[in-house]
């Protein structure tokens, strides 16, 4: 690669305004489609569209055709077995978070996986229970069917046990979540996940990890703690735990500590030596087998009052229909569950898609998860998404496609139908320990807070605000508050952008913020103002205020004062108190003229200055007679850099038009550069241009505009200061130069030779 100092380029082209460029270079005419055209195209069916639709709806068709049995099958088998073992353990553990019987977590690792195999576009994520979603489901379950107190008034609850009521709530909620996801997928709104930033997801999942950690304390300590939901549920849970802390079951505590230490240690070994290990050591499975054996041998349940998994049915339960009353009572919670589940799964899938170079379809993923949750909810499954650790196992053990996921579902099926009895003596404290260990990644996200505070404080506020709100007010309210904070930061950044005044880097056609560079040249009498955001109704006033600050004066105030001064001058001339002599205008009265209130009609003062009845042209930067004072204007040209302005709405268009006219009416030439052609077309359609604002003010680049300004207002060899001797000129006189000879200097300045016409002074 060549050093920058050795590379140079030279361009020889005409000076282009937008009008001149369009005259010289013909544009391609493109017919804009109407809404009816889009409808016709959408409902037109061809063989090619039918084929593409089939592949889009069933992505399995796309990758199964290129499946390499020799290269991929063995890897998928190893990955499927490993993932299946982890899925069994996590399914049992995560069902505890949902406050339902443990074996229903296994259903989440089986039924949704079947449909996702055919409908999903990701080849590497492991579909099943996710701890955050399980916890959100648990909050709904305990709200409708609390441990203590009356249950919700739902007709379908009649004749059911507490466990059956909770299963009905969980299954109906899962079905409703699937309906939301399927509906969003069919409506092609997969882009909605873009509104959940990485910062918001990080803060939210960290808060969820704290909730999960606290919810597992009752299993780790062997305590009976009622379920709480709503704001401050975490505080109430901790209060209940610490109230009973003296009743801790020491066997549960010791077992949990041993399991956590061993799992954390071996996971660290897996991470450190992952390049040397053929597959990660399945330490969770190993510790589960050991714990089952020890619990069975020493009869933990009867001898030490340890709570165990208990009987796991060796068959599938019959499907159930969701309850409409539960739909009505849980719709508010179901929507954020649907969004979070999809957002987490899509984020994980995107990582692996980039790594393995294939394309994801967000809308198809919504359809896949929606159909999977509808199918799973019908069979009493938990809400399905993906768990980060389980997906990592599937990918790191060599999984190539969702055949690995299908094989993991077969492993779960074998456990449900044939090996479930072996897990009956498993202590729930072991499952709690496994859950807590898997929270390490989410809890460690807190270390990003100092980095965010240093690099991007609005993002840091979103992270902290989302996390704290979700911890203390609940996950659903916390997510809503996080979205609110995120939208506020977006609005804040768009409404109050960092506008800047540009200057020329000497000897180049490059223009940068004048505050950032030393070797910089700011043309005299010219201001270059950059707007670094779209201009719309919320920031147009801010833009106009910043523009006034940049030029150093309020053009409307100047215009009003000039019009007032013109009225005074005309009145003085009419009364004979100001006369035109050979030496200029002579005031015959030295007393200051007081302004009467009836001369201050604001509508008249805002109009362009009227010189029609005046025998002279006023130089407003001069000293005026009769103690009339008007603030001077120290620029003659204003350049607005629109290169990053992506759109204008109607409110901004009107505000921009008013701002430009204010400057034009005080004799400041305004130029707009780098404007998107789409915006120019919109301005034409909206009747933006008139006798004052013309299309000729638009230029391709800043440098084009600056060269044009140098021709229109050539600088002299000796710098002219604003505070000098100012003059009035005859209307027939001229301050413009004749016989201009312009010579461009290396530092972009120009020398001008002029022949000026006589001027009348007073």
XYZ file of C-alpha atoms in Angstrom:
762
model
C 0.000 0.000 0.000
C 1.390 3.384 -1.015
C 1.930 6.057 1.563
C -0.734 8.809 1.380
C 1.903 11.472 0.707
C 2.896 9.774 -2.563
C -0.643 9.748 -3.987
C -2.123 12.769 -5.713
C -4.897 13.443 -8.154
C -5.905 16.349 -10.354
C -9.357 16.938 -11.806
C -10.085 19.371 -14.587
C -13.826 19.933 -14.949
C -16.294 22.807 -15.252
C -17.787 24.496 -12.226
C -21.167 22.802 -11.730
C -24.366 23.993 -10.207
C -27.189 21.452 -10.015
C -28.929 23.152 -12.941
C -25.757 23.210 -15.020
C -25.004 19.581 -14.261
C -28.485 18.462 -15.280
C -28.263 20.454 -18.505
C -25.007 18.764 -19.454
C -25.756 15.250 -18.176
C -29.141 13.785 -19.045
C -30.881 11.838 -16.298
C -32.413 8.429 -16.817
C -36.181 8.521 -16.544
C -37.492 6.003 -14.048
C -41.172 5.317 -13.758
C -42.262 5.331 -10.158
C -44.560 2.457 -9.306
C -47.960 3.263 -7.901
C -49.560 1.361 -5.046
C -51.703 -0.489 -7.569
C -48.565 -1.587 -9.447
C -47.131 -3.053 -6.259
C -50.362 -4.953 -5.621
C -50.367 -6.345 -9.142
C -46.753 -7.453 -8.860
C -47.345 -9.011 -5.438
C -50.310 -11.108 -6.605
C -48.895 -12.048 -10.002
C -47.913 -15.726 -10.039
C -45.255 -17.219 -12.295
C -43.415 -20.503 -12.135
C -40.246 -18.723 -11.008
C -42.083 -16.855 -8.251
C -43.769 -20.068 -7.114
C -40.395 -21.796 -6.903
C -38.835 -18.927 -4.972
C -41.837 -18.788 -2.633
C -41.526 -22.500 -1.887
C -37.812 -22.202 -1.121
C -38.467 -19.104 0.979
C -41.241 -20.742 2.992
C -39.356 -24.033 3.362
C -35.660 -23.102 3.615
C -34.823 -26.756 4.238
C -35.238 -27.261 0.473
C -32.402 -24.831 -0.163
C -29.726 -26.412 2.021
C -30.780 -30.058 1.784
C -29.934 -30.018 -1.946
C -26.321 -29.129 -1.201
C -25.996 -31.374 1.855
C -22.735 -33.339 1.790
C -23.266 -36.656 3.548
C -19.565 -37.556 3.604
C -18.384 -34.232 5.000
C -21.262 -33.129 7.205
C -23.240 -36.119 8.485
C -20.741 -37.305 11.109
C -20.312 -33.779 12.450
C -24.084 -33.346 12.681
C -24.446 -36.656 14.553
C -21.783 -35.735 17.132
C -23.253 -32.258 17.479
C -26.820 -33.555 17.753
C -25.995 -36.014 20.529
C -24.004 -33.441 22.504
C -26.670 -30.754 22.080
C -29.452 -33.205 22.940
C -27.862 -34.074 26.295
C -27.478 -30.405 27.149
C -31.032 -29.689 25.955
C -32.438 -32.335 28.300
C -30.701 -30.837 31.301
C -31.533 -27.241 30.408
C -35.144 -28.162 29.629
C -35.551 -29.580 33.125
C -33.775 -26.611 34.697
C -35.535 -23.827 32.796
C -38.976 -25.256 33.545
C -38.325 -24.385 37.190
C -38.166 -20.718 36.144
C -41.632 -21.004 34.636
C -43.044 -22.488 37.878
C -44.315 -25.605 36.120
C -43.425 -29.282 36.327
C -39.952 -30.108 35.075
C -40.787 -32.442 32.207
C -42.648 -29.728 30.287
C -39.267 -28.118 29.694
C -38.336 -31.253 27.721
C -41.282 -30.645 25.397
C -39.742 -27.272 24.472
C -36.637 -29.128 23.265
C -38.698 -31.446 21.060
C -41.881 -30.048 19.457
C -40.606 -26.610 18.348
C -37.417 -28.152 16.980
C -39.400 -30.317 14.560
C -41.104 -27.399 12.841
C -38.037 -25.155 12.948
C -36.122 -27.846 11.052
C -38.385 -27.213 8.031
C -39.106 -23.478 8.399
C -35.986 -21.923 9.969
C -33.231 -20.195 8.009
C -30.479 -20.570 10.626
C -28.456 -23.773 10.406
C -26.716 -23.520 13.754
C -28.960 -22.284 16.553
C -30.426 -24.804 18.984
C -34.143 -24.196 19.421
C -35.666 -24.721 22.848
C -36.224 -23.104 26.216
C -34.458 -19.839 27.034
C -34.085 -18.789 30.689
C -35.228 -15.190 30.214
C -38.420 -16.240 28.431
C -39.048 -18.992 30.977
C -38.809 -16.420 33.738
C -41.218 -14.077 31.916
C -43.636 -16.971 31.478
C -43.236 -17.806 35.159
C -44.203 -14.264 36.128
C -47.466 -14.618 34.179
C -48.126 -18.098 35.589
C -47.669 -16.989 39.217
C -49.825 -13.910 38.603
C -52.785 -15.968 37.401
C -52.137 -19.008 39.607
C -50.246 -17.791 42.697
C -48.806 -20.102 45.342
C -50.892 -18.385 48.011
C -54.168 -16.616 47.437
C -57.032 -16.902 44.962
C -56.430 -17.769 41.331
C -57.717 -15.713 38.397
C -61.402 -16.047 37.551
C -61.099 -18.243 34.462
C -63.836 -20.670 33.498
C -61.407 -23.297 32.167
C -59.824 -23.602 35.647
C -62.851 -25.414 37.047
C -61.987 -28.929 38.187
C -58.230 -28.569 37.554
C -55.402 -28.979 40.035
C -52.917 -26.169 40.655
C -50.316 -27.792 38.374
C -52.881 -28.301 35.620
C -53.986 -24.686 35.856
C -50.401 -23.525 35.516
C -49.831 -25.778 32.536
C -52.941 -24.372 30.862
C -51.676 -20.812 31.412
C -48.186 -21.653 30.143
C -49.469 -23.504 27.059
C -51.999 -20.790 26.175
C -49.345 -18.090 26.598
C -46.932 -20.029 24.369
C -49.653 -20.378 21.728
C -50.402 -16.629 21.877
C -46.704 -15.768 21.590
C -46.572 -17.954 18.492
C -49.587 -16.149 17.027
C -47.898 -12.779 17.538
C -44.680 -13.987 15.922
C -46.453 -15.656 13.011
C -48.574 -12.555 12.424
C -45.525 -10.286 12.389
C -43.775 -12.646 10.007
C -46.698 -12.731 7.588
C -46.941 -8.930 7.749
C -43.217 -8.731 6.906
C -42.282 -6.707 9.994
C -39.099 -8.550 10.863
C -37.354 -5.187 10.831
C -38.945 -4.470 14.231
C -36.017 -6.234 15.872
C -33.813 -3.353 14.708
C -35.415 -1.177 17.371
C -33.923 -3.426 20.044
C -30.309 -2.285 20.082
C -27.458 -4.406 21.372
C -27.196 -2.035 24.326
C -30.850 -2.465 25.256
C -30.709 -6.262 24.863
C -27.539 -6.374 26.967
C -29.061 -4.354 29.803
C -32.321 -6.294 29.639
C -30.696 -9.743 29.667
C -28.410 -8.700 32.527
C -31.476 -7.717 34.561
C -33.142 -10.984 33.590
C -30.047 -12.857 34.772
C -30.361 -11.141 38.157
C -34.026 -12.206 38.361
C -33.097 -15.766 37.392
C -30.317 -15.857 39.971
C -32.650 -14.724 42.751
C -35.394 -17.120 41.649
C -33.001 -20.081 41.946
C -31.953 -19.281 45.497
C -34.914 -21.224 46.883
C -33.660 -24.386 45.140
C -30.037 -23.783 46.073
C -30.940 -23.272 49.746
C -33.800 -25.779 49.854
C -36.401 -23.215 50.955
C -40.101 -22.826 50.264
C -40.503 -19.367 48.775
C -43.799 -18.228 47.215
C -43.723 -16.799 43.714
C -44.031 -13.037 43.348
C -44.832 -10.993 40.266
C -45.102 -7.343 39.373
C -42.967 -4.364 40.460
C -40.505 -5.003 43.303
C -41.058 -8.781 43.016
C -37.285 -9.229 43.311
C -37.241 -7.359 46.629
C -40.113 -9.426 48.008
C -38.407 -12.646 46.937
C -35.139 -11.654 48.629
C -37.053 -10.658 51.736
C -38.706 -14.081 51.869
C -35.388 -15.867 51.285
C -33.513 -14.002 54.013
C -36.420 -14.418 56.419
C -36.028 -18.212 56.107
C -32.261 -18.294 55.742
C -31.870 -20.191 59.025
C -33.924 -23.059 57.554
C -31.422 -23.699 54.758
C -31.051 -27.354 53.771
C -27.307 -27.911 54.077
C -27.382 -30.897 51.702
C -28.932 -28.809 48.940
C -26.443 -26.002 49.550
C -23.355 -28.229 49.544
C -24.522 -30.142 46.474
C -25.148 -26.888 44.612
C -21.758 -25.419 45.535
C -19.920 -28.557 44.433
C -21.788 -28.663 41.131
C -21.212 -24.941 40.435
C -17.494 -25.128 41.227
C -16.970 -28.184 39.049
C -19.022 -26.885 36.132
C -17.370 -23.450 36.203
C -13.903 -25.014 36.384
C -14.428 -27.402 33.503
C -16.127 -24.727 31.390
C -13.040 -22.596 31.866
C -10.936 -25.516 30.640
C -13.237 -25.917 27.634
C -12.826 -22.254 26.741
C -9.072 -22.231 27.202
C -8.377 -25.436 25.270
C -11.245 -25.398 22.785
C -8.823 -25.521 19.872
C -7.299 -28.755 21.198
C -10.444 -30.528 22.417
C -12.388 -32.431 19.730
C -15.636 -31.655 21.594
C -16.259 -29.666 24.780
C -16.380 -31.751 27.936
C -20.134 -32.167 28.741
C -19.595 -31.344 32.392
C -23.257 -30.490 33.089
C -24.294 -33.963 31.911
C -21.508 -35.632 33.885
C -22.393 -33.791 37.101
C -26.075 -34.563 36.559
C -25.364 -38.284 36.253
C -23.166 -38.198 39.377
C -25.779 -36.212 41.321
C -28.527 -38.640 40.295
C -26.405 -41.580 41.442
C -25.500 -40.011 44.787
C -29.092 -38.884 45.423
C -30.429 -42.361 44.632
C -27.769 -44.141 46.700
C -28.275 -41.994 49.825
C -32.015 -41.436 49.281
C -31.728 -37.641 49.543
C -35.488 -37.204 49.190
C -36.490 -39.182 52.267
C -33.376 -39.001 54.446
C -32.434 -35.353 53.977
C -35.690 -33.717 52.734
C -34.073 -32.766 49.424
C -36.560 -31.723 46.720
C -36.040 -33.880 43.621
C -37.397 -33.914 40.080
C -39.781 -36.746 40.785
C -41.795 -38.828 38.378
C -41.340 -38.044 34.682
C -44.135 -39.527 32.551
C -42.806 -41.885 29.894
C -45.322 -40.691 27.332
C -46.512 -37.490 25.737
C -49.616 -35.847 27.108
C -52.533 -35.218 24.798
C -52.650 -31.801 23.109
C -54.906 -29.070 24.475
C -56.678 -26.069 23.006
C -55.636 -22.621 24.269
C -58.090 -20.652 26.389
C -59.452 -17.334 25.094
C -59.831 -15.850 28.572
C -56.146 -16.457 29.197
C -55.408 -14.781 25.856
C -57.211 -11.666 27.046
C -55.401 -11.631 30.393
C -51.907 -12.282 29.023
C -51.822 -10.367 25.714
C -49.864 -7.483 27.261
C -47.134 -9.854 28.497
C -47.204 -12.090 25.401
C -46.135 -9.373 22.970
C -42.826 -8.450 24.709
C -42.121 -12.171 25.170
C -42.573 -12.646 21.416
C -40.293 -9.706 20.631
C -37.554 -10.681 23.106
C -37.615 -14.334 22.040
C -37.220 -13.439 18.385
C -34.633 -10.715 19.039
C -32.359 -13.022 21.049
C -32.669 -15.891 18.581
C -32.069 -13.648 15.579
C -29.043 -12.013 17.212
C -27.442 -15.402 17.917
C -28.353 -16.713 14.457
C -26.848 -13.646 12.809
C -23.488 -14.284 14.492
C -23.291 -17.804 13.084
C -24.659 -16.782 9.677
C -21.848 -14.265 9.296
C -19.288 -16.784 10.510
C -20.421 -19.514 8.101
C -21.416 -17.243 5.203
C -25.104 -17.786 4.580
C -28.141 -15.512 4.518
C -30.816 -15.129 7.193
C -34.361 -13.973 6.534
C -35.805 -12.096 9.514
C -39.414 -12.427 8.360
C -39.031 -16.143 7.743
C -37.469 -16.544 11.191
C -40.571 -14.914 12.690
C -42.759 -17.339 10.760
C -40.601 -20.288 11.866
C -40.659 -19.384 15.556
C -44.343 -18.462 15.390
C -45.313 -21.801 13.879
C -42.986 -23.629 16.285
C -44.509 -21.988 19.341
C -48.069 -22.551 18.106
C -47.234 -26.228 17.583
C -45.395 -26.471 20.896
C -48.116 -24.616 22.813
C -50.663 -27.134 21.582
C -48.560 -29.848 23.268
C -47.977 -27.904 26.538
C -44.460 -26.777 25.620
C -42.678 -23.749 27.028
C -42.016 -20.741 24.809
C -39.140 -21.622 22.478
C -36.262 -19.436 21.413
C -32.597 -20.339 21.741
C -30.130 -20.520 24.588
C -26.703 -19.034 23.916
C -24.789 -21.840 25.631
C -26.768 -24.592 23.892
C -26.313 -23.008 20.467
C -22.605 -22.649 21.202
C -22.434 -26.398 21.912
C -24.222 -27.217 18.653
C -21.883 -25.037 16.599
C -18.621 -25.799 18.417
C -19.098 -29.574 18.213
C -19.171 -29.355 14.425
C -22.853 -28.941 13.637
C -23.376 -27.959 10.003
C -27.160 -27.892 9.574
C -30.403 -28.322 11.487
C -30.006 -32.070 11.109
C -27.997 -31.704 14.324
C -31.031 -30.003 15.875
C -33.292 -32.811 14.650
C -30.975 -35.399 16.190
C -30.958 -33.473 19.479
C -34.768 -33.662 19.454
C -34.478 -37.432 18.982
C -32.225 -37.618 22.062
C -34.875 -35.700 24.021
C -37.520 -38.091 22.684
C -35.503 -41.077 23.899
C -35.186 -39.522 27.359
C -38.909 -38.740 27.562
C -40.062 -42.177 26.435
C -37.385 -44.465 27.840
C -34.855 -42.882 30.192
C -36.898 -40.366 32.144
C -37.074 -42.577 35.225
C -33.284 -42.301 35.624
C -33.661 -38.556 36.287
C -36.316 -38.914 38.987
C -33.832 -38.747 41.940
C -32.074 -35.659 40.511
C -32.106 -32.864 43.157
C -33.666 -29.615 41.959
C -30.752 -27.816 43.604
C -28.505 -29.334 40.919
C -30.768 -27.910 38.217
C -30.670 -24.540 39.998
C -26.868 -24.706 40.101
C -26.747 -25.482 36.356
C -29.025 -22.521 35.644
C -26.876 -20.135 37.707
C -23.659 -21.308 36.068
C -25.158 -20.643 32.635
C -25.873 -17.060 33.700
C -22.175 -16.189 33.802
C -22.104 -14.719 30.294
C -25.171 -12.553 30.874
C -24.038 -11.338 34.301
C -20.577 -10.457 32.990
C -22.153 -7.971 30.589
C -22.062 -5.465 33.441
C -18.375 -4.865 32.703
C -19.410 -2.992 29.540
C -20.880 -0.142 31.609
C -17.570 1.726 32.205
C -16.698 1.365 28.516
C -20.090 2.738 27.464
C -19.771 5.632 29.916
C -16.470 6.663 28.366
C -17.407 6.107 24.723
C -21.146 6.762 24.424
C -23.023 8.093 27.441
C -26.511 8.019 25.896
C -26.030 4.295 25.232
C -24.788 3.881 28.794
C -27.939 5.574 30.097
C -30.055 3.183 28.015
C -28.155 0.178 29.419
C -28.325 1.261 33.052
C -31.911 2.529 32.810
C -33.142 -0.668 31.161
C -31.281 -2.876 33.616
C -32.437 -1.065 36.765
C -36.031 -0.726 35.550
C -36.200 -4.413 34.631
C -34.682 -5.453 37.975
C -36.990 -3.422 40.203
C -40.162 -2.985 38.124
C -40.277 -6.289 36.267
C -39.035 -7.480 32.904
C -42.056 -6.354 30.896
C -42.083 -2.818 32.326
C -38.282 -2.687 32.142
C -38.343 -3.548 28.444
C -40.916 -0.818 27.800
C -38.826 1.728 29.723
C -35.709 0.632 27.842
C -37.465 1.149 24.511
C -38.605 4.555 25.710
C -35.081 5.547 26.707
C -33.727 4.300 23.401
C -36.263 6.318 21.421
C -35.481 9.371 23.548
C -31.770 9.055 22.731
C -32.568 8.682 19.021
C -34.818 11.735 19.131
C -32.223 13.641 21.131
C -29.460 12.860 18.635
C -31.676 13.747 15.665
C -33.259 16.817 17.243
C -30.020 18.288 18.547
C -27.298 17.314 16.045
C -23.756 18.641 16.212
C -23.831 21.386 13.594
C -20.479 22.839 12.560
C -18.872 25.694 10.635
C -16.518 24.468 7.924
C -13.358 25.995 6.535
C -10.978 25.083 3.737
C -7.866 22.978 4.291
C -5.323 25.203 2.617
C -4.263 24.101 -0.850
C -7.063 21.513 -1.220
C -10.743 21.265 -2.079
C -11.408 19.676 1.342
C -13.559 21.407 3.945
C -13.556 20.430 7.622
C -14.752 21.773 10.956
C -12.708 24.895 11.617
C -12.264 23.922 15.288
C -10.487 20.670 14.478
C -7.556 21.784 12.314
C -4.709 24.272 12.497
C -3.702 24.799 8.858
C -7.110 26.002 7.757
C -8.424 28.898 5.666
C -11.805 30.502 6.324
C -12.903 32.630 3.354
C -13.685 36.220 4.281
C -17.372 37.131 4.134
C -18.466 33.500 3.742
C -19.877 31.030 6.256
C -20.084 27.309 5.468
C -22.601 25.580 7.705
C -22.988 21.790 7.903
C -26.214 20.087 9.008
C -25.339 16.493 10.037
C -28.857 15.008 10.204
C -32.230 14.924 8.493
C -34.244 18.116 8.915
C -37.780 17.606 10.151
C -40.437 19.195 12.317
C -38.638 18.425 15.595
C -35.262 20.006 14.759
C -36.040 22.776 12.264
C -36.152 25.415 15.006
C -32.887 24.099 16.459
C -31.324 24.247 12.984
C -32.421 27.859 12.494
C -31.122 28.886 15.924
C -27.751 27.241 15.269
C -27.574 28.915 11.883
C -28.094 32.327 13.486
C -25.397 31.546 16.051
C -23.021 30.527 13.257
C -23.404 33.757 11.262
C -23.500 35.941 14.360
C -26.748 37.807 13.702
C -30.489 37.355 13.393
C -31.415 38.139 9.761
C -35.081 38.811 10.566
C -34.114 41.334 13.222
C -31.707 43.006 10.761
C -34.428 43.119 8.092
C -36.893 44.740 10.448
C -34.376 47.342 11.539
C -33.497 48.120 7.907
C -37.142 48.572 6.987
C -37.641 50.850 9.980
C -34.564 52.830 8.935
C -35.844 53.112 5.353
C -39.123 54.508 6.606
C -37.232 57.077 8.676
C -34.970 58.077 5.778
C -37.937 58.445 3.393
C -39.823 60.476 5.977
C -36.819 62.737 6.620
C -36.324 63.318 2.884
C -40.024 64.028 2.425
C -39.974 66.568 5.291
C -36.824 68.163 3.933
C -34.819 67.257 7.026
C -32.447 65.141 4.883
C -31.291 66.593 1.567
C -29.147 65.334 -1.286
C -26.124 67.559 -1.974
C -23.044 67.272 -4.149
C -21.232 65.863 -1.136
C -23.995 63.405 -0.296
C -27.007 63.492 1.942
C -27.029 66.262 4.504
C -29.190 66.158 7.630
C -30.643 69.603 8.482
C -31.724 68.459 11.936
C -29.204 67.131 14.408
C -31.801 65.911 16.910
C -32.501 62.169 16.904
C -35.797 61.210 15.338
C -38.091 59.234 17.646
C -39.892 56.274 16.166
C -43.651 56.245 16.495
C -45.395 53.012 17.343
C -47.711 53.072 14.324
C -44.703 52.709 12.026
C -43.827 49.318 13.451
C -46.290 47.114 11.609
C -44.554 43.749 11.846
C -45.967 42.337 8.609
C -44.590 45.285 6.624
C -41.245 45.097 8.411
C -40.797 41.421 7.426
C -41.146 42.166 3.709
C -38.139 42.772 1.409
C -36.674 46.271 1.637
C -38.368 48.710 -0.774
C -35.917 51.195 -2.382
C -38.337 52.353 -5.114
C -38.940 55.847 -3.719
C -35.356 56.377 -2.599
C -32.921 58.285 -4.883
C -29.973 56.430 -3.406
C -28.971 52.876 -2.583
C -28.131 52.381 1.077
C -24.923 50.725 2.200
C -26.138 49.295 5.475
C -22.661 48.790 6.876
C -22.022 52.543 6.887
C -22.730 55.169 9.506
C -26.288 56.369 8.946
C -27.573 59.952 9.371
C -29.893 61.253 12.097
C -28.519 58.734 14.604
C -30.193 55.853 12.773
C -28.463 52.632 13.739
C -28.705 49.246 12.028
C -26.460 46.311 13.020
C -23.961 45.507 10.242
C -23.957 42.225 8.309
C -20.400 40.961 8.015
C -20.961 38.191 5.450
C -22.102 38.264 1.860
C -22.538 34.517 1.269
C -23.836 31.538 3.236
C -23.186 27.941 2.137
C -25.363 25.160 3.591
C -23.851 21.680 3.358
C -26.755 19.231 2.844
C -24.575 16.224 2.013
C -25.870 14.221 5.000
C -29.452 15.498 4.964
C -31.472 12.436 3.977
C -34.966 13.920 4.035
C -37.074 17.020 4.671
C -40.659 16.957 5.855
C -43.245 19.633 5.080
C -42.728 21.492 8.361
C -38.970 21.621 7.795
C -39.493 22.678 4.193
C -41.538 25.679 5.286
C -39.027 26.552 8.006
C -36.109 26.274 5.587
C -37.887 28.462 3.049
C -38.508 31.134 5.677
C -34.871 30.988 6.869
C -33.469 31.339 3.344
C -35.708 34.298 2.561
C -34.612 36.052 5.750
C -30.979 35.872 4.649
C -31.693 36.753 1.020
C -33.629 39.842 2.085
C -30.610 41.178 4.000
C -28.396 40.771 0.900
C -26.764 37.488 1.935
C -26.461 35.044 -0.971
C -27.430 31.516 0.100
C -26.114 28.356 -1.576
C -27.010 24.719 -0.838
C -24.462 22.027 -1.719
C -24.417 18.243 -1.833
C -28.208 18.010 -1.745
C -29.791 14.667 -2.625
C -31.598 14.903 -6.012
C -34.634 13.310 -4.374
C -34.855 16.256 -1.970
C -34.516 18.758 -4.833
C -37.368 17.031 -6.678
C -39.463 17.170 -3.524
C -38.725 20.885 -3.171
C -39.880 21.455 -6.743
C -43.053 19.451 -6.186
C -43.836 21.413 -3.015
C -43.496 24.826 -4.745
C -40.409 25.698 -2.715
C -38.901 27.941 -5.395
C -40.157 31.425 -6.247
C -38.836 34.852 -7.274
C -36.488 34.969 -4.287
C -35.356 31.341 -3.962
C -34.184 29.885 -7.258
C -32.857 26.498 -8.295
C -29.546 28.143 -9.187
C -28.564 28.198 -5.489
C -27.861 24.440 -5.580
C -24.296 23.249 -6.302
C -22.771 19.795 -6.486
C -19.985 20.361 -3.957
C -18.789 22.951 -1.474
C -15.833 23.746 -3.705
C -18.077 24.420 -6.703
C -20.051 26.889 -4.624
C -16.894 28.514 -3.224
C -15.393 29.066 -6.676
C -18.655 30.617 -7.824
C -18.668 32.885 -4.754
C -15.080 33.956 -5.478
C -16.168 35.006 -8.966
C -19.237 36.861 -7.683
C -17.473 38.492 -4.724
C -13.776 38.611 -5.621
C -11.496 39.347 -2.638
C -8.993 42.169 -3.004
C -5.280 41.920 -2.505
C -5.570 43.990 0.662
C -8.010 42.539 3.165
C -11.066 44.725 3.606
C -12.258 44.966 7.162
C -15.904 45.255 7.970
C -15.332 48.208 10.294
C -14.004 50.796 7.824
C -15.384 53.886 6.101
C -18.821 52.989 4.790
C -20.670 54.929 2.134
C -24.075 55.527 0.591
C -24.132 55.080 -3.165
C -26.294 56.538 -5.946
C -28.864 54.157 -7.356
C -27.165 54.677 -10.753
C -23.753 54.016 -9.290
C -22.261 50.576 -8.982
C -20.089 48.842 -6.436
C -19.478 45.907 -8.780
C -16.139 45.680 -10.521
C -15.572 46.004 -14.229
C -12.787 44.358 -16.212
C -12.105 41.663 -13.579
C -8.863 39.776 -13.807
C -8.907 36.788 -11.424
C -5.787 34.868 -10.617
C -6.068 31.842 -8.282
C -3.279 31.592 -5.734
C -1.889 28.319 -4.307
C -3.657 28.898 -0.984
C -7.025 29.182 -2.795
C -7.176 33.015 -2.349
C -7.587 35.352 -5.315
C -6.255 38.761 -6.408
C -8.600 41.162 -8.188
C -7.937 44.276 -10.256
C -10.954 46.587 -10.436
C -12.104 49.798 -12.114
C -14.771 51.309 -9.870
C -17.392 53.828 -10.922
C -17.819 57.145 -9.007
C -19.803 56.965 -5.802
C -21.919 59.604 -4.060
C -21.216 59.871 -0.342
C -22.935 61.659 2.459
